[in-house]
CSV table of C-alpha atoms in Angstrom, one decimal:
chain,number,residue,atom,x,y,z
A,1,MET,CA,-7.3,-31.5,-2.7
A,2,LYS,CA,-8.7,-32.9,1.0
A,3,LYS,CA,-5.0,-34.3,1.3
A,4,ARG,CA,-3.3,-31.0,0.5
A,5,PHE,CA,-5.6,-29.1,3.5
A,6,LEU,CA,-3.1,-31.3,5.9
A,7,TYR,CA,-0.2,-28.5,4.9
A,8,LEU,CA,-2.8,-25.4,5.9
A,9,LEU,CA,-2.8,-26.9,10.0
A,10,LEU,CA,0.7,-26.4,11.1
A,11,PRO,CA,1.1,-22.6,9.4
A,12,ILE,CA,-2.7,-22.0,11.0
A,13,VAL,CA,-1.1,-23.4,14.0
A,14,THR,CA,1.7,-21.3,14.1
A,15,LEU,CA,0.1,-17.9,13.4
A,16,VAL,CA,-2.3,-18.9,16.3
A,17,LEU,CA,0.8,-19.2,18.5
A,18,GLU,CA,2.4,-15.3,16.6
A,19,ILE,CA,-0.9,-13.4,17.6
A,20,LEU,CA,-0.9,-14.8,21.0
A,21,PRO,CA,0.7,-12.4,23.5
A,22,TYR,CA,3.3,-14.4,25.1
A,23,GLY,CA,5.8,-14.9,22.0
A,24,ALA,CA,8.3,-11.8,21.5
A,25,VAL,CA,10.0,-10.6,24.4
A,26,CYS,CA,11.7,-7.4,25.4
A,27,ILE,CA,13.5,-6.5,28.7
A,28,PHE,CA,13.1,-3.1,30.0
A,29,ALA,CA,14.9,-1.7,33.1
A,30,SER,CA,12.8,0.3,35.6
A,31,SER,CA,16.0,1.2,37.5
A,32,PRO,CA,20.0,0.2,37.3
A,33,THR,CA,19.5,-3.3,39.2
A,34,GLU,CA,15.5,-4.2,38.3
A,35,ARG,CA,14.6,-5.8,35.2
A,36,ILE,CA,11.0,-6.1,34.0
A,37,ARG,CA,9.9,-9.0,31.3
A,38,GLN,CA,7.3,-8.1,29.5
A,39,THR,CA,6.2,-10.4,26.5
A,40,PHE,CA,3.9,-9.3,23.3
A,41,SER,CA,2.4,-10.8,20.2
A,42,TYR,CA,4.9,-11.4,17.2
A,43,PHE,CA,2.3,-8.8,14.9
A,44,ASP,CA,3.3,-6.1,17.8
A,45,PRO,CA,5.9,-3.1,16.4
A,46,LEU,CA,6.8,-2.6,19.7
A,47,PRO,CA,9.5,-5.1,20.4
A,48,PHE,CA,10.7,-4.0,16.5
A,49,GLY,CA,11.2,-0.5,17.7
A,50,TYR,CA,12.9,-1.6,20.6
A,51,ALA,CA,15.7,-3.1,18.2
A,52,ASN,CA,14.3,-6.9,18.5
A,53,PHE,CA,13.7,-7.6,14.7
A,54,ALA,CA,13.4,-11.2,14.4
A,55,PRO,CA,9.8,-11.1,15.9
A,56,LEU,CA,7.7,-9.0,13.0
A,57,LEU,CA,9.8,-10.5,10.2
A,58,THR,CA,9.2,-14.0,11.5
A,59,ALA,CA,5.5,-12.8,11.4
A,60,ILE,CA,5.6,-11.5,8.2
A,61,ILE,CA,7.4,-14.6,6.8
A,62,THR,CA,4.8,-17.1,8.1
A,63,CYS,CA,2.2,-15.4,6.7
A,64,VAL,CA,3.9,-15.4,3.0
A,65,ILE,CA,4.3,-19.1,3.9
A,66,MET,CA,0.7,-19.4,4.5
A,67,ILE,CA,-0.3,-17.6,0.9
A,68,LEU,CA,2.1,-20.1,-1.0
A,69,LEU,CA,0.5,-22.9,1.1
A,70,ILE,CA,-2.8,-21.9,0.1
A,71,VAL,CA,-1.8,-21.6,-3.9
A,72,PHE,CA,-0.3,-24.8,-3.1
A,73,TRP,CA,-3.7,-26.1,-1.8
A,74,ILE,CA,-5.7,-25.0,-4.6
A,75,LYS,CA,-3.4,-25.9,-7.6
A,76,GLY,CA,-1.4,-28.2,-6.2
A,77,SER,CA,2.0,-27.0,-8.0
A,78,ILE,CA,5.2,-28.5,-6.5
A,79,PRO,CA,7.1,-25.6,-7.5
A,80,THR,CA,4.9,-23.3,-4.9
A,81,ALA,CA,5.7,-26.0,-2.5
A,82,THR,CA,8.9,-25.5,-2.9
A,83,ALA,CA,9.4,-22.1,-3.0
A,84,ALA,CA,7.3,-22.5,0.8
A,85,LYS,CA,9.9,-24.8,2.2
A,86,ARG,CA,12.8,-22.1,0.8
A,87,VAL,CA,10.9,-19.2,2.9
A,88,LEU,CA,10.2,-21.9,5.9
A,89,TYR,CA,14.0,-22.2,6.2
A,90,VAL,CA,14.4,-18.3,6.1
A,91,ALA,CA,11.6,-18.4,8.9
A,92,ILE,CA,13.1,-21.2,10.9
A,93,ALA,CA,16.3,-18.7,11.3
A,94,LEU,CA,14.5,-15.6,11.7
A,95,SER,CA,12.6,-17.5,14.6
A,96,LEU,CA,15.6,-18.2,16.3
A,97,GLY,CA,17.3,-14.8,16.0
A,98,SER,CA,15.9,-13.7,19.3
A,99,LEU,CA,18.4,-15.7,21.1
A,100,VAL,CA,21.0,-13.3,19.6
A,101,LEU,CA,20.1,-11.0,22.0
A,102,GLY,CA,20.2,-13.8,24.7
A,103,VAL,CA,17.9,-16.3,26.2
A,104,ALA,CA,16.2,-14.2,27.9
A,105,TYR,CA,14.3,-12.8,25.2
A,106,PHE,CA,13.2,-16.1,24.0
A,107,SER,CA,9.9,-17.4,25.4
A,108,LEU,CA,8.2,-21.0,25.6
A,109,VAL,CA,5.9,-19.9,22.2
A,110,ALA,CA,8.6,-18.7,20.4
A,111,GLY,CA,10.3,-22.2,20.9
A,112,LEU,CA,6.9,-24.1,20.3
A,113,PHE,CA,5.8,-22.1,16.9
A,114,THR,CA,9.7,-22.5,15.9
A,115,LEU,CA,8.8,-26.4,16.5
A,116,SER,CA,5.7,-25.9,14.2
A,117,LEU,CA,7.6,-24.4,11.7
A,118,ILE,CA,10.4,-27.2,11.4
A,119,ALA,CA,7.3,-29.8,11.7
A,120,GLU,CA,6.2,-27.9,8.4
A,121,LEU,CA,9.3,-27.8,6.6
A,122,LEU,CA,9.7,-32.0,7.6
A,123,LEU,CA,6.3,-32.5,6.1
A,124,LEU,CA,7.2,-30.6,2.8
A,125,GLN,CA,10.7,-32.3,2.7
A,126,PHE,CA,9.1,-35.8,3.4
A,127,THR,CA,6.3,-35.2,0.8
A,128,LEU,CA,8.6,-33.4,-2.3
A,129,GLN,CA,10.7,-36.4,-2.2
A,130,LYS,CA,8.4,-39.0,-2.6
A,131,PRO,CA,8.3,-41.0,-6.2
A,132,ALA,CA,5.1,-39.6,-8.0
């Protein structure tokens, strides 16, 4: 059980980065020539209201991943870890979803927690491939 606690560290880091108000980006036009770039937490519904769907959906899916990994930490169930791995693929794709709107909508913090999701996926991938 203590060894499996390692699987919770990266999702905790990811959730902390998503809570920070620097991840989701909205660009507002204050005049025809001036643009104002504001950043928000991934849990903030304001970017979702302005058609930037990826941040809020990524935050919700990250919470689902955290729940799956807590169950894996407690029970040690390999099917639960496999389910978390599959949900991680979706979370990584969604975390890159802001790039569809343009590079200006992607922040450094968004890149950091995308990297943390990829690291968690690799950790699960290599662990689940080990022979028992």
